[in-house]
Amino acid sequence: EDKEARVAEREIVGDAAPRVEERVFRFGEKLRWGSREAEITSVTLRDATGAPRLSFRTGDAAVIEIAYAARKTGLVGQFGIAIHREDGTQVYGTNFVIDGVPPIPLAEAGSVRIEIAALNLLAGNYALDVAVSRDRDPYDFDYQRGAATFSVWSEHAEAGIARLDHKWTIHDNLLASEG
């Protein structure tokens, strides 16, 4: 049994967050940790019409829907996401605290959605992490690394990670000759 398999198994069944060195990103691998007092039961990516999608065009609107179940009453929590490029580079991350959204009482079953007006990632494959945790506390109820994977395609041959809205303006600086 190799070390990577042991680490993944411990992370999946453990209730504490794994040490930093155990959180190495491997595209396509699903890791999970947390107390499971509240549990993420499904993650669905949707387009602007609400249809489930796993492939988006650069600039498309996207919705991430996270369904959860609270195993205990009286829990208050916050949600967060992180997006990683196939090479492991984190390209985006946010949560309730970062966005100024107050924590919510966790219902026996419920869902939250994050609406992304323009998914301005460049063409490639991406992994989505999702989490529910205590309010302003690194204590994870449920953290799922690689909960979903999706792809982005583009009509443009740009380089990098993100498409920035832009326009080119050209000024002709030639001086008129006097004659």
XYZ file of C-alpha atoms in Angstrom:
179
model
C 0.000 0.000 0.000
C 1.578 3.298 -1.021
C 1.658 6.465 1.106
C -0.678 8.397 -1.232
C -3.418 5.773 -0.820
C -3.059 5.863 2.984
C -3.233 9.656 3.029
C -6.358 9.741 0.850
C -8.076 7.148 3.027
C -7.278 9.016 6.236
C -8.480 12.284 4.755
C -11.724 10.741 3.612
C -12.600 9.173 6.954
C -10.947 11.633 9.336
C -12.810 14.434 11.060
C -9.897 16.870 11.283
C -8.412 18.816 8.395
C -5.355 17.071 6.967
C -1.927 18.593 7.472
C -0.835 20.994 4.738
C 1.578 18.467 3.223
C -1.313 15.982 2.908
C -3.430 18.421 0.875
C -1.392 18.061 -2.315
C -3.696 18.651 -5.266
C -4.040 15.820 -7.760
C -6.492 16.581 -10.550
C -9.374 14.114 -10.649
C -8.777 12.895 -7.083
C -11.591 13.438 -4.601
C -10.619 14.027 -0.994
C -12.924 14.750 1.894
C -12.568 15.686 5.541
C -14.580 17.206 8.361
C -16.777 16.280 11.311
C -19.863 15.664 9.094
C -22.091 17.413 11.640
C -23.311 19.077 8.456
C -22.651 17.287 5.201
C -22.591 18.363 1.566
C -24.888 15.901 -0.174
C -24.507 17.063 -3.789
C -22.806 19.652 -5.967
C -24.306 20.635 -9.317
C -22.933 23.086 -11.862
C -25.623 24.764 -13.960
C -25.821 27.211 -16.836
C -27.852 30.436 -16.840
C -31.038 28.518 -17.733
C -30.605 26.150 -14.768
C -29.597 23.142 -16.868
C -26.806 20.966 -15.412
C -23.514 21.493 -17.288
C -19.956 20.254 -17.065
C -18.628 22.361 -19.948
C -18.822 26.134 -20.287
C -17.650 28.706 -22.810
C -15.351 31.434 -21.470
C -17.645 34.229 -20.266
C -20.756 32.084 -19.781
C -22.844 32.557 -16.665
C -22.569 29.651 -14.237
C -24.288 28.567 -11.051
C -22.838 26.274 -8.413
C -25.542 24.629 -6.330
C -24.510 22.976 -3.063
C -27.062 20.778 -1.279
C -26.444 19.927 2.356
C -27.908 18.142 5.361
C -27.337 19.080 9.009
C -26.945 16.058 11.279
C -27.363 18.128 14.460
C -29.803 20.915 15.303
C -28.654 24.415 16.132
C -25.667 24.491 13.798
C -24.684 27.789 12.209
C -22.403 27.698 9.217
C -20.897 29.263 6.166
C -20.106 27.916 2.697
C -17.161 28.363 0.392
C -15.739 27.283 -2.945
C -12.336 27.067 -4.589
C -11.532 26.462 -8.250
C -8.260 24.815 -9.298
C -6.784 24.534 -12.760
C -5.720 21.051 -13.890
C -2.097 21.767 -12.890
C -3.225 22.491 -9.317
C -3.073 26.289 -9.449
C -5.916 27.767 -7.428
C -7.536 30.302 -9.743
C -10.340 31.457 -7.466
C -11.728 31.031 -4.003
C -14.402 32.707 -1.932
C -16.738 32.080 0.978
C -19.450 33.772 3.019
C -16.921 35.617 5.205
C -14.942 36.999 2.254
C -18.137 38.151 0.527
C -19.719 39.612 3.677
C -22.575 37.090 3.715
C -23.736 36.365 7.268
C -23.605 32.774 8.494
C -26.862 30.870 8.303
C -28.639 28.452 10.614
C -28.207 25.085 8.906
C -31.523 23.410 8.199
C -32.025 19.659 8.345
C -31.753 19.818 4.541
C -31.151 22.805 2.310
C -29.066 24.276 -0.463
C -27.050 27.354 -1.325
C -26.156 28.719 -4.734
C -23.358 30.942 -5.914
C -24.130 32.696 -9.185
C -21.189 33.634 -11.370
C -22.179 36.296 -13.905
C -19.252 35.555 -16.253
C -16.991 32.534 -15.870
C -13.959 34.259 -17.371
C -11.581 31.324 -17.140
C -9.591 30.397 -20.224
C -9.912 27.045 -21.944
C -8.924 24.109 -19.779
C -10.016 21.606 -17.175
C -10.887 22.705 -13.666
C -11.738 21.135 -10.301
C -14.180 22.582 -7.784
C -13.760 22.352 -4.010
C -16.759 23.010 -1.767
C -17.005 23.406 1.988
C -19.384 24.032 4.832
C -17.795 25.117 8.091
C -18.535 26.824 11.373
C -18.982 30.567 11.266
C -15.591 32.340 10.980
C -13.836 29.220 12.163
C -11.504 26.890 10.284
C -13.450 23.932 11.752
C -14.834 22.090 8.744
C -18.125 20.280 8.942
C -17.469 18.950 5.433
C -14.716 19.883 2.960
C -14.717 18.177 -0.432
C -11.624 18.681 -2.581
C -12.374 17.941 -6.241
C -16.123 17.608 -5.563
C -16.751 18.271 -9.266
C -14.689 18.769 -12.393
C -15.634 20.874 -15.391
C -14.120 22.211 -18.578
C -14.058 25.597 -20.228
C -13.659 26.194 -23.943
C -12.985 29.455 -25.705
C -13.318 31.006 -29.125
C -10.147 33.001 -28.435
C -6.542 31.780 -28.393
C -5.488 33.772 -25.336
C -2.845 32.707 -22.843
C -2.966 32.509 -19.064
C -5.749 31.682 -16.637
C -8.456 34.314 -17.069
C -10.009 36.397 -19.799
C -9.994 40.047 -18.818
C -12.522 42.355 -20.425
C -10.477 44.681 -22.576
C -10.287 46.776 -25.700
C -7.407 48.040 -27.777
C -7.073 51.714 -28.657
C -4.553 52.768 -31.257
C -3.218 56.322 -31.492
C -1.186 57.429 -34.463
C 1.687 59.521 -33.134
C 3.162 60.498 -36.487
C 3.905 64.213 -36.698
C 2.581 66.021 -39.718
C 5.407 67.452 -41.785
C 5.328 71.097 -42.721
C 6.121 71.819 -46.284
